[in-house]
XYZ file of C-alpha atoms in Angstrom:
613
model
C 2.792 38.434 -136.518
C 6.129 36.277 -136.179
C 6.705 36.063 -139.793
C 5.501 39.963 -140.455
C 3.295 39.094 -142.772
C -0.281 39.813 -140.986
C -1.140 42.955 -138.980
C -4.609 43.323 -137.134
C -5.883 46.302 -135.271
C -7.171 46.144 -131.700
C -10.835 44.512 -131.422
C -11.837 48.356 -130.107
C -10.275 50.113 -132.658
C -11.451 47.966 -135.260
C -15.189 48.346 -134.117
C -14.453 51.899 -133.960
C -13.418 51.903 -137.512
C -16.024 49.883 -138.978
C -18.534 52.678 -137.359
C -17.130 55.225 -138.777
C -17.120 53.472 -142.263
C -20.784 52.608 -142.124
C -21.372 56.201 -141.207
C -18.956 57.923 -143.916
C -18.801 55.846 -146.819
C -22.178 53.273 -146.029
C -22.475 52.538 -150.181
C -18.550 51.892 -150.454
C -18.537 49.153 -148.312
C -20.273 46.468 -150.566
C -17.271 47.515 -153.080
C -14.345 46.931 -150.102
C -15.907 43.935 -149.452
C -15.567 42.284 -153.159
C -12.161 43.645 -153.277
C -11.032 41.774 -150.027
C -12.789 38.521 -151.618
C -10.846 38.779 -154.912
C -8.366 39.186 -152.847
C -8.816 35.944 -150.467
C -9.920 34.129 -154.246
C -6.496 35.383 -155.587
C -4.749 33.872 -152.305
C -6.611 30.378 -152.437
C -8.352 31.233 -149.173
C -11.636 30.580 -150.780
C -13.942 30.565 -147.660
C -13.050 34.309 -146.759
C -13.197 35.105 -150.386
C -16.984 33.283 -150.172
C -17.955 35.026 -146.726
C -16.797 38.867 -148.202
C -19.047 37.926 -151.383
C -21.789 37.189 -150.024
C -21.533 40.122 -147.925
C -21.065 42.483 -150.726
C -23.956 40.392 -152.588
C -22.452 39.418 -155.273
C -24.234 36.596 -155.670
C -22.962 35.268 -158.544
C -19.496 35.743 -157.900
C -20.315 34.026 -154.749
C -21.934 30.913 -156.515
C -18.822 30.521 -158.800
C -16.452 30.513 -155.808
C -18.714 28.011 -153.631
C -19.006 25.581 -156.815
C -15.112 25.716 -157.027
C -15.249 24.641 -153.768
C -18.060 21.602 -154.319
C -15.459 18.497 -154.117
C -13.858 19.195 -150.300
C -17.634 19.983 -149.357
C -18.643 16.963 -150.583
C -15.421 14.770 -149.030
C -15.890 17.053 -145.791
C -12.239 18.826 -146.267
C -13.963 21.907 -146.100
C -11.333 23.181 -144.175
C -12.775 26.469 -142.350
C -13.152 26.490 -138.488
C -16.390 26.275 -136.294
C -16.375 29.818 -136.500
C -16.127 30.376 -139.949
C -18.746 27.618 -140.855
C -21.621 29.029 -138.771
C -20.802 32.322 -140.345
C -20.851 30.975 -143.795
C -23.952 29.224 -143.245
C -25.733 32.388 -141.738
C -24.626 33.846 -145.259
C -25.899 30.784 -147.310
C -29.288 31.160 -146.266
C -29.456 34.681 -147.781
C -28.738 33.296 -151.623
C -31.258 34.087 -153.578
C -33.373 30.851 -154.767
C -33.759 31.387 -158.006
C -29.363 31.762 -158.151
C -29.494 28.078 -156.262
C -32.044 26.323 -158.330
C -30.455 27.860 -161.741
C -27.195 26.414 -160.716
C -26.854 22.647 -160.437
C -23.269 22.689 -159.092
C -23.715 25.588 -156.586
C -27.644 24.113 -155.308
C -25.355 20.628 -154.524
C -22.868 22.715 -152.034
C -25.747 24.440 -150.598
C -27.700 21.150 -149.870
C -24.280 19.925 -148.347
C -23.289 23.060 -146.510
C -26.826 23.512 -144.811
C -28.418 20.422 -144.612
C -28.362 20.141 -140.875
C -29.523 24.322 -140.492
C -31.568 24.983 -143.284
C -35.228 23.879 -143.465
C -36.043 20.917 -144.963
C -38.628 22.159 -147.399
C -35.887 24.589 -148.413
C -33.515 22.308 -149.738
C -36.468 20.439 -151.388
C -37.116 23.575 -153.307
C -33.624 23.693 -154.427
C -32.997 20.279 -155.571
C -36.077 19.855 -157.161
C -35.647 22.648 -159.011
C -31.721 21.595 -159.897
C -32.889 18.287 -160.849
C -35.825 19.718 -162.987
C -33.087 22.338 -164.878
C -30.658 19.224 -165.583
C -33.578 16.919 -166.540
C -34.899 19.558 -169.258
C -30.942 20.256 -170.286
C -31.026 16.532 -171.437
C -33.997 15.854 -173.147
C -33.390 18.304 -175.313
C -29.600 17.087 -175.636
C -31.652 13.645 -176.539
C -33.815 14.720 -178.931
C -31.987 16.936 -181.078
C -31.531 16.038 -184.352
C -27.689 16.013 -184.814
C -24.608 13.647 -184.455
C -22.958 14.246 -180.900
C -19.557 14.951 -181.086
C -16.907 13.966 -178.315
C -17.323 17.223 -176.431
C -20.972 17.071 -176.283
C -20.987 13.299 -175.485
C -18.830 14.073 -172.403
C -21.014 17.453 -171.220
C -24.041 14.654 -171.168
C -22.020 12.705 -169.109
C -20.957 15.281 -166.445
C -24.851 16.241 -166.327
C -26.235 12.703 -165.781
C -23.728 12.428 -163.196
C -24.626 15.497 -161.534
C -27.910 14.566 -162.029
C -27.057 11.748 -160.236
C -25.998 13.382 -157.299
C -28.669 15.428 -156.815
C -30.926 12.846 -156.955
C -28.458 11.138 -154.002
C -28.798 14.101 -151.720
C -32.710 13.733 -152.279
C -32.688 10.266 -151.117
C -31.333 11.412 -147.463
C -34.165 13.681 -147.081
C -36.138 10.865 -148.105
C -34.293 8.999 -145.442
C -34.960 11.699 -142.533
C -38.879 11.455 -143.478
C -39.027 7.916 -142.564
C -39.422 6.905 -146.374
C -37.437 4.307 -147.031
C -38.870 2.743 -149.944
C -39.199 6.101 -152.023
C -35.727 6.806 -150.359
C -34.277 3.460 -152.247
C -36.073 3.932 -155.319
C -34.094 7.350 -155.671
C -30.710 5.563 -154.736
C -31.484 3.309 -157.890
C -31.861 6.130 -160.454
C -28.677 7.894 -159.157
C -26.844 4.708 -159.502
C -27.547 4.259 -162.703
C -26.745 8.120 -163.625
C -23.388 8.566 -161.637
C -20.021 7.872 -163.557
C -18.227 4.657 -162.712
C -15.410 6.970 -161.331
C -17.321 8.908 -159.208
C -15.778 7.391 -156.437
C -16.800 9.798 -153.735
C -20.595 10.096 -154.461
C -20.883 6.056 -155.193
C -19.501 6.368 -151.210
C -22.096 8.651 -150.267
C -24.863 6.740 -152.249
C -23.730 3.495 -150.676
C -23.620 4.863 -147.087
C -27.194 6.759 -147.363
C -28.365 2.896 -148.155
C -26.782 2.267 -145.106
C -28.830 4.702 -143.293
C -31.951 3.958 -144.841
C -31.517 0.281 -143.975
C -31.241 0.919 -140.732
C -33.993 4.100 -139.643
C -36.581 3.766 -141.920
C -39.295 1.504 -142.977
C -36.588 -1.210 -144.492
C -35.666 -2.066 -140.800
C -32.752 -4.198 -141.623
C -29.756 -3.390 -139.697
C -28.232 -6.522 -141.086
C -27.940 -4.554 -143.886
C -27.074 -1.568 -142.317
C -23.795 -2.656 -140.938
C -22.777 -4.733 -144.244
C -23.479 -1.294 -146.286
C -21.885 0.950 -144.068
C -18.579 -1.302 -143.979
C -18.706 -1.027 -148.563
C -19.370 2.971 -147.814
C -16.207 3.236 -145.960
C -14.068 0.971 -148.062
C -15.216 2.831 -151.466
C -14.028 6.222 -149.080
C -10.404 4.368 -148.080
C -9.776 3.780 -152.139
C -10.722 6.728 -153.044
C -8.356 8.194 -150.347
C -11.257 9.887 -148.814
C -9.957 9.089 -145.220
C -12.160 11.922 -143.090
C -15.439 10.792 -145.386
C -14.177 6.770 -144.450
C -13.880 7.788 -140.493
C -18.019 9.168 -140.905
C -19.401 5.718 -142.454
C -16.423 3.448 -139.975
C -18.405 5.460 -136.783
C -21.534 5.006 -137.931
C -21.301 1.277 -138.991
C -20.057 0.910 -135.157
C -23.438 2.425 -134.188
C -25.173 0.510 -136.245
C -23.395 -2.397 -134.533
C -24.112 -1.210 -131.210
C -27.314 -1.179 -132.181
C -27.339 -4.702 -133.474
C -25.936 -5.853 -130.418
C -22.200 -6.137 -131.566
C -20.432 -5.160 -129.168
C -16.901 -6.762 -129.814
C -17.034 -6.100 -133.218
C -17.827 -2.725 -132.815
C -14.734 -2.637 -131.106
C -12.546 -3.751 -133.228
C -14.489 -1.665 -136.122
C -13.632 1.596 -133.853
C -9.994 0.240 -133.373
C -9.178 0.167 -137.441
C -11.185 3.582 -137.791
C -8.773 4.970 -134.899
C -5.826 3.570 -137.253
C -6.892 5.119 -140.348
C -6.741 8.374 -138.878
C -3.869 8.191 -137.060
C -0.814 10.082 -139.295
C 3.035 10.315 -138.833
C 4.392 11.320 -135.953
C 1.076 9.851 -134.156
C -0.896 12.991 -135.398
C -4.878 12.382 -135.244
C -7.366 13.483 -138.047
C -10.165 15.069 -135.476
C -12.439 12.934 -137.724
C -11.107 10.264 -135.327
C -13.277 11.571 -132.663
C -16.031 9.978 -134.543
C -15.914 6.448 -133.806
C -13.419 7.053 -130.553
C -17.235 8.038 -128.923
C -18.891 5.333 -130.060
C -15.593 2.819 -128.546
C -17.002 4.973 -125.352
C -20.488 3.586 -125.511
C -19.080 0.027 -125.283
C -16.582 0.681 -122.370
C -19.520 2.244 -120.892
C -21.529 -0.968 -121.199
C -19.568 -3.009 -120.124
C -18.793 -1.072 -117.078
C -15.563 0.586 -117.582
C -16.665 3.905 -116.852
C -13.490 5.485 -116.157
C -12.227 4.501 -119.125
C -15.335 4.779 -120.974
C -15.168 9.189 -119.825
C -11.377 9.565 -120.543
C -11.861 7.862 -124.152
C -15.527 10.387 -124.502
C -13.640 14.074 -123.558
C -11.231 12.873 -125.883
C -13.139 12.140 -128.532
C -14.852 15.409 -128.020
C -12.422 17.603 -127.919
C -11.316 15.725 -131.364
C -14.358 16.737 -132.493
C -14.417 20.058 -131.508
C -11.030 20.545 -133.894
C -13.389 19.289 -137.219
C -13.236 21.668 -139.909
C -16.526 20.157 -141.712
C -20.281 20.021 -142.071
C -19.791 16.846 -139.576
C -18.971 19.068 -137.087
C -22.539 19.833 -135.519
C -23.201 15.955 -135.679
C -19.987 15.089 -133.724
C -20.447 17.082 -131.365
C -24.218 16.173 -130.325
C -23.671 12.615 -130.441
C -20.711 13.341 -128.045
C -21.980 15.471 -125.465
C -25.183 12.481 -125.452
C -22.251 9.989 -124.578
C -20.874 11.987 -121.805
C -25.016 12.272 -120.540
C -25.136 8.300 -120.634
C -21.605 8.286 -118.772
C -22.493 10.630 -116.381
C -25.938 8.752 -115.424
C -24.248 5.401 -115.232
C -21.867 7.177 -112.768
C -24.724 8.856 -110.921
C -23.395 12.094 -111.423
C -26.588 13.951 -112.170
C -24.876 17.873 -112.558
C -22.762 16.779 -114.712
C -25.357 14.897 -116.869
C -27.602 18.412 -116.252
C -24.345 20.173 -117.896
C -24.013 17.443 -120.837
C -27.646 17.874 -121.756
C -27.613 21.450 -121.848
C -24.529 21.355 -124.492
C -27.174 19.101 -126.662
C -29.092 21.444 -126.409
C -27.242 24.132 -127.271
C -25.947 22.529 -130.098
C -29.633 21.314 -131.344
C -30.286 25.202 -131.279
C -28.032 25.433 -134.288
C -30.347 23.037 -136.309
C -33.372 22.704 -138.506
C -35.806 20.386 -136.297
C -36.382 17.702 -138.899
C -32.094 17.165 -138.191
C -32.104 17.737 -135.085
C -35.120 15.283 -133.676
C -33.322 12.376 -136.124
C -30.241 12.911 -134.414
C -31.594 12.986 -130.673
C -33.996 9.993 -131.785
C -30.705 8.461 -132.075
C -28.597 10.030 -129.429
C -30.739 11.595 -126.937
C -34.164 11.127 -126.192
C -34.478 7.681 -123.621
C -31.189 9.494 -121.921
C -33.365 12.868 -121.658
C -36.439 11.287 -120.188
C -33.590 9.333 -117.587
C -31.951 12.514 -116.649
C -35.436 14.171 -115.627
C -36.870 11.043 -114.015
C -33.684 10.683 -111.903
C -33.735 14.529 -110.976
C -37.474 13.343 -109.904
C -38.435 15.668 -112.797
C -42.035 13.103 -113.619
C -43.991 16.348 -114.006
C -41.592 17.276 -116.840
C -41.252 13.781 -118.239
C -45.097 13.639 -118.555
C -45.556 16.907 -120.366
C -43.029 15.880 -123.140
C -45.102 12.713 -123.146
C -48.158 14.648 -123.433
C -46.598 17.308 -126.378
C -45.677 14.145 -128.091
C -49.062 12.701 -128.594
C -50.569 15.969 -129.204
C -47.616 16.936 -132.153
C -46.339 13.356 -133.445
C -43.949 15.221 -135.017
C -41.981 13.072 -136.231
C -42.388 10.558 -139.063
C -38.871 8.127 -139.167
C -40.004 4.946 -137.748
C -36.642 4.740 -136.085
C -37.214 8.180 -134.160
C -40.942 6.877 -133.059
C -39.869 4.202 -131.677
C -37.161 5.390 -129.749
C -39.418 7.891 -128.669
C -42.391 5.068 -127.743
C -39.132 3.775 -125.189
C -39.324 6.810 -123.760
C -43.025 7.231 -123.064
C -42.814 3.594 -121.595
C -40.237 4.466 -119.062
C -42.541 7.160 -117.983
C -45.580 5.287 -117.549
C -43.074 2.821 -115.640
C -42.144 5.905 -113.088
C -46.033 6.785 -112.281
C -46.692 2.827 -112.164
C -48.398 2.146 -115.238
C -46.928 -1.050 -115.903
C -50.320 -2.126 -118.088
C -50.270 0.274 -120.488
C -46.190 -0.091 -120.170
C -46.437 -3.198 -121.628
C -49.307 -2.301 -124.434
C -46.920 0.508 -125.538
C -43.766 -1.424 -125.337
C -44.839 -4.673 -127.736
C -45.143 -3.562 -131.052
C -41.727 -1.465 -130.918
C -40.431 -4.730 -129.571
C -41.608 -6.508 -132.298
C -40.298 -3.741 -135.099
C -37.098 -4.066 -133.305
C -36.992 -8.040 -133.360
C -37.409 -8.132 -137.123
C -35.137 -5.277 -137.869
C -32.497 -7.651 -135.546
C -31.397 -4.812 -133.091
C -30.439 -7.163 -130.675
C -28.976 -4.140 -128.412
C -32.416 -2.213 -127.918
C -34.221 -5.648 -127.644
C -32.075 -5.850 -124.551
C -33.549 -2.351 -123.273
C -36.636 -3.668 -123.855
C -36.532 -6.504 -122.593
C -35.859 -5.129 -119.258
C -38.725 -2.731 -119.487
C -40.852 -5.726 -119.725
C -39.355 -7.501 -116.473
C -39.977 -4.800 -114.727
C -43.476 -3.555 -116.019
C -44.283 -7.444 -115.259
C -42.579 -7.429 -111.568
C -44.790 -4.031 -111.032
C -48.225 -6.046 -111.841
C -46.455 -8.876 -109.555
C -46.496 -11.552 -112.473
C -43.003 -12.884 -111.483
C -43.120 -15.753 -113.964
C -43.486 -13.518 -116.537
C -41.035 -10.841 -115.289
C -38.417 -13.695 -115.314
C -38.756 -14.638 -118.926
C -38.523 -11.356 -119.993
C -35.417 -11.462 -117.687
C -34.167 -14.621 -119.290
C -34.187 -13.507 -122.702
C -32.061 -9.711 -121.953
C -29.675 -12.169 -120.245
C -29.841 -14.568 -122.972
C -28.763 -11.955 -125.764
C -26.602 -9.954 -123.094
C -24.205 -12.500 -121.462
C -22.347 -13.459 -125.350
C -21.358 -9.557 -125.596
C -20.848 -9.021 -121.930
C -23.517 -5.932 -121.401
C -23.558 -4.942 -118.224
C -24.452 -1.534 -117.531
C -28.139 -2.279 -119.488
C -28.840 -4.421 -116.176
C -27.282 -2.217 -113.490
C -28.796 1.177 -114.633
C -32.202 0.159 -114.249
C -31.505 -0.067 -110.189
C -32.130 -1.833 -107.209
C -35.524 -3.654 -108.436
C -33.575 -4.679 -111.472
C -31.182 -6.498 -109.004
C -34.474 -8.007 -106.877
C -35.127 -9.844 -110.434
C -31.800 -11.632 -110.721
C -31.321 -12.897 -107.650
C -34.716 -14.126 -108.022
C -33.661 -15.935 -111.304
C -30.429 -16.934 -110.109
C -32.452 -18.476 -107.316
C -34.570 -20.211 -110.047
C -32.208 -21.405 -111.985
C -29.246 -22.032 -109.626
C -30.164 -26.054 -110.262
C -28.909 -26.036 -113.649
C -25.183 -25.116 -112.522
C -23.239 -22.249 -111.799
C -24.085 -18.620 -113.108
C -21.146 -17.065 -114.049
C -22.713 -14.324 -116.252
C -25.225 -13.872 -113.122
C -22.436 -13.448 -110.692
C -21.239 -10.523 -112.686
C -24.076 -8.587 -112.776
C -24.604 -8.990 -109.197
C -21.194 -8.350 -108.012
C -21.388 -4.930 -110.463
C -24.742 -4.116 -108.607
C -22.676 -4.809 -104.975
C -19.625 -2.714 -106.348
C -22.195 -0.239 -107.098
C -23.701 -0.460 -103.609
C -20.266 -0.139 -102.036
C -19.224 3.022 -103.869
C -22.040 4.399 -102.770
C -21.646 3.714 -99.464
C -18.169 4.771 -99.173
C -19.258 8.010 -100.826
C -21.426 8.965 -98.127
C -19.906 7.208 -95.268
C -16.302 7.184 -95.753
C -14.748 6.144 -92.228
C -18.443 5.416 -90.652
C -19.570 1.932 -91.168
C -23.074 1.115 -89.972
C -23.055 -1.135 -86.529
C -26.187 -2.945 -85.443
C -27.895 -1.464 -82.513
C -28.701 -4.729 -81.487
C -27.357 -8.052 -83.388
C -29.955 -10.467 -85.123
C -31.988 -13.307 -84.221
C -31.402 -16.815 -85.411
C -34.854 -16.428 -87.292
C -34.301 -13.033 -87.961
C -31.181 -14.362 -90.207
C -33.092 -17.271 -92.070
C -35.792 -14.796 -92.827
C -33.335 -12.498 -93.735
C -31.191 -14.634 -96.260
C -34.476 -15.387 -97.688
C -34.835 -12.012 -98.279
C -31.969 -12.088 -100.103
C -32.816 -15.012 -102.230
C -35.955 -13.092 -103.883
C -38.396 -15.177 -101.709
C -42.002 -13.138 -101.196
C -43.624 -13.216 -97.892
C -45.262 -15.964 -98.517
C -43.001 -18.451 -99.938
C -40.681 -17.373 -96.443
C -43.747 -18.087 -94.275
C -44.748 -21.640 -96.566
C -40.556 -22.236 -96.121
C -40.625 -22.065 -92.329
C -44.457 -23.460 -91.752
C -45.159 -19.415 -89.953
C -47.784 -17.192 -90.674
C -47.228 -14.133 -93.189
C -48.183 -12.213 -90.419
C -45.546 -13.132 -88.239
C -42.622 -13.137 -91.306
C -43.866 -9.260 -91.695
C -43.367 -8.456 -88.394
C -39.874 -10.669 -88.270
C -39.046 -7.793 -91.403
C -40.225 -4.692 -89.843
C -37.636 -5.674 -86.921
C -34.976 -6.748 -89.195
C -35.390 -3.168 -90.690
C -35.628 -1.326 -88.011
C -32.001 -3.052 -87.044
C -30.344 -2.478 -90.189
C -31.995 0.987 -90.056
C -33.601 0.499 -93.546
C -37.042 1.075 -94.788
C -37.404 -1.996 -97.446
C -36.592 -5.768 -97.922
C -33.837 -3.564 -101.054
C -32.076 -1.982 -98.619
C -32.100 -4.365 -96.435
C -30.429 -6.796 -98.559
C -28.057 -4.351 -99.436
C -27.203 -3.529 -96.054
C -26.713 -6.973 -94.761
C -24.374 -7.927 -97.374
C -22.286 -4.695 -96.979
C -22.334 -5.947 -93.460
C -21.451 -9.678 -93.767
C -24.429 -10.459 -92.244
C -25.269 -12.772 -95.207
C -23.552 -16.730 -95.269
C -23.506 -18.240 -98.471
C -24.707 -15.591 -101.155
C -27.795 -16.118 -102.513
């Protein structure tokens, strides 16, 4: 190299080589490889000395280099690269159990190192049998029979706290499972076991409450936010920055969630300064809670700057040298999905979803349905109904009922959103609703304001499907009610054209209690929306009428426009519904639409429309 230090051979030549080896000399090569990892151990590069180890099988010499490398596990300074972690934890999963369970220390790094690849009824093995090993190691400390001296005083200590730890780790598999009483329970013994200056795993204890609060049985994401926000402070003092950016991110998603939209903001903005180093340097931890500043440009409608500040943040992510790494990136590649769909861009949302994929591949299912619970699954079932995939929608709907696979209460009912979108596309809006009420209710008393919006929604239009327009409106007026303080936007305008019928029928409804400023922007975003899609299509070839309109062509039109049905129009003008139809079929015909939508659309692109209703 530049400094003549480091040599390699060609790729071919080495291959060639290593052929030859495992042809000449196959029993010396266990032996080369523990000489090249004392050899990385005696150069503190500790994760190729842990990789050449393992290889050679030394198992114990492996376990005593992974424990020395426990504490920048545990405060995700692992320090290795993408590469080097998927290697190591293709390696990992070949320790023999009884070397795990028989070593506290090592069984810890193990749980951290594979907890997103490595069954989950693994890793219960492992720390149940590290916590059983420990437990018996002090009762029999306690009950001996003789005066503890200061040495043995301070090995019980270091054992209750590792204890302590153990029993922390346990309580996010707890989490996963959906149990978050039994999860909380567990949090309480640790506490009470962990040293007062155990700074990082009273950070980690405190931010697994935070999770708990939020996606299990607790339902309180109240408490969610106000735990994650003490889980990153206890991570700032204790200087833990890259473990402080993980709870900052996900206390903005929690307040996302919650419906917090500025705050989350400002949340991401402080994380973004805590990472930021001399010189303007970026820890790639940064990337963390720059995608989650995405999902709030994205909502409120700033998508170009909502898919500069995403690739960013994923190609932060992508630079990680932690066991955060596979989380990053799947909750990044799901922002760039939502992104893309709000754009309309459906290949590159097809691309997007196939890196989730991809990166789901990598995990044990228990980690990987949590996270897409999360992340992914109402954007998945959007993606394939927009690509008119229903057939496919339907048989995930179908696996799910057959499998219920999944036991988080968070995950099921981000799932149940899902199913009720696809009854919505093969117009079941009855069973819609039945399905939609009781996650609507979980979600009201949990106070997730932001999927109560979603919702909400769902229920206008279920209830404008099954034509019961008074109570599609006060569905309406409730999404708007919790959406206009934090200024959501894109909620409204993804759901489409029949989303836009509804507020300009409420707007018409309520236009006698003042002026609707928060209404106005949601309709001019819906028009904006119109008119880029126009343009896209039409560039330099705006639509001309082949013949202009009638004067009662235009009333009926603006009508139209103001979310009247057929027969309020024909009660308006004292004309029979019969004869307002066949006013519309001609108004169509000259706007060269097919629906009252379109139609609408088309005559305001036109100008055709006076004052707009």
């Amino acid at each position: 190299d530049s400094k003549r230090q480091w040599y390699r051979y060609h790729a071919l030549f080495a291959e060639a080589l290593s052929s030859q080896l495992r042809q000449i000399h196959r029993d010396f090569i266990p032996l080369l490889h523990l000489r090249a990892s004392r050899w990385y151990a005696e150069h503190d590069q500790i994760t190729e000395a842990i990789l050449h180890a393992l290889r050679a099988q030394e198992w114990q010499w492996a376990a005593d280099l992974i424990e020395q490398k426990s504490l920048p596990v545990m405060s995700l300074a692992w320090g290795a690269s993408e590469y080097a972690l998927f290697r190591l934890q293709d390696w990992l999963q070949l320790l023999p159990v009884d070397i795990i369970s028989s070593r506290p220390h090592l069984c810890l790094a193990c749980a951290q190192l594979l907890w997103l690849v490595t069954p989950h009824p693994v890793l219960e093995i492992w720390l149940n049998a590290a916590e059983a090993r420990l437990a018996t190691l002090l009762n029999t400390q306690t009950h001996e029979d003789v005066s503890y001296s200061n040495l043995s005083s301070e090995t019980q200590q270091e054992q209750e706290n590792l204890l302590g730890e153990l029993i922390t780790w346990h309580a996010l598999l707890h989490c996963f499972q959906g149990d978050g009483q039994a999860a909380l329970l567990l949090c309480q013994r640790a506490s009470t076991l962990l040293s007062p200056q155990n700074a990082l795993m009273h950070a980690y204890l405190t931010g697994i409450q935070s999770e708990i609060s939020y996606v299990s049985d607790v339902n309180n994401a109240v408490a969610a936010v106000e735990l994650g926000f003490q889980a990153g402070s206890l991570a700032q003092e204790a200087h833990l920055d890259a473990l402080a950016l993980v709870y900052m991110g996900a206390t903005v998603r929690s307040m996302i969630g919650a419906g917090q939209l500025h705050e989350a903001q400002r949340l991401s903005h402080r994380a973004i300064l805590l990472g930021t180093k001399p010189k303007g340097l970026l820890l790639p931890d940064v990337g963390w809670p720059k995608l989650f500043e995405a999902e709030v440009l994205r909502e409120w409608n700033k998508l170009d700057a909502a898919l500069s500040l995403v690739k960013e943040g994923i190609s932060l992510c992508q630079q990680v040298e932690s066991i955060a790494l596979l989380m990053y990136l799947l909750g990044g590649y799901t922002m760039l999905l939502r992104i893309c769909l709000s754009y309309g861009d459906l290949d590159a949302a097809k691309a997007a979803f196939q890196q989730v994929e991809q990166i789901g591949s990598r995990m044990n299912q228990p980690s990987y349905l949590y996270l897409c619970s999360y992340f992914t699954i109402v954007d998945q079932i959007r993606l394939w109904l927009a690509c008119g995939e229903v057939d496919r929608a339907t048989c995930w709907v179908a696996e799910r009922e057959m499998s219920k696979q999944h036991g988080n209460p968070f995950a099921s009912e981000r799932e149940e959103v899902a199913c009720v979108r696809v009854l919505l596309a093969k117009n079941l809006p009855d069973l819609a609703l039945e399905r939609l009420e009781p996650v609507l209710q979980r979600a009201t008393r949990g106070q997730r304001w932001g999927y109560i919006i979603e919702m909400r929604l769902l229920q206008a239009l279920a209830y404008h499907i099954c034509r019961q327009e008074i109570q599609a409106l006060d569905a309406l007026s409730e999404a708007l009610r919790l959406g206009e303080p934090e200024g959501y936007i894109r909620s409204f305008v993804d759901e489409g054209a029949p989303m836009e019928s509804l507020l300009y029928q409420f707007r018409k409804r309520n236009r006698k209690y003042g002026p609707t400023p928060y209404l106005d922007t949601l309709l001019a975003a819906f028009h904006q929306e119109t008119k880029g899609h126009v343009q896209e299509e039409e560039p330099s070839k705006p639509y001309q009428l082949p013949e202009p309109l009638s004067e009662r062509e235009r009333e009926i039109l603006q009508l139209l426009a103001s979310g009247a049905s057929n027969q309020e129009i024909a009660q308006e003008l004292v004309i029979a519904v019969d004869t307002v139809k066949r006013h519309a079929s001609h108004i169509f015909s000259k706007l060269g639409v097919r629906n009252r939508m379109q139609a609408v659309l088309q005559a305001r692109e036109l100008g055709l429309l006076g004052e707009e209703v």
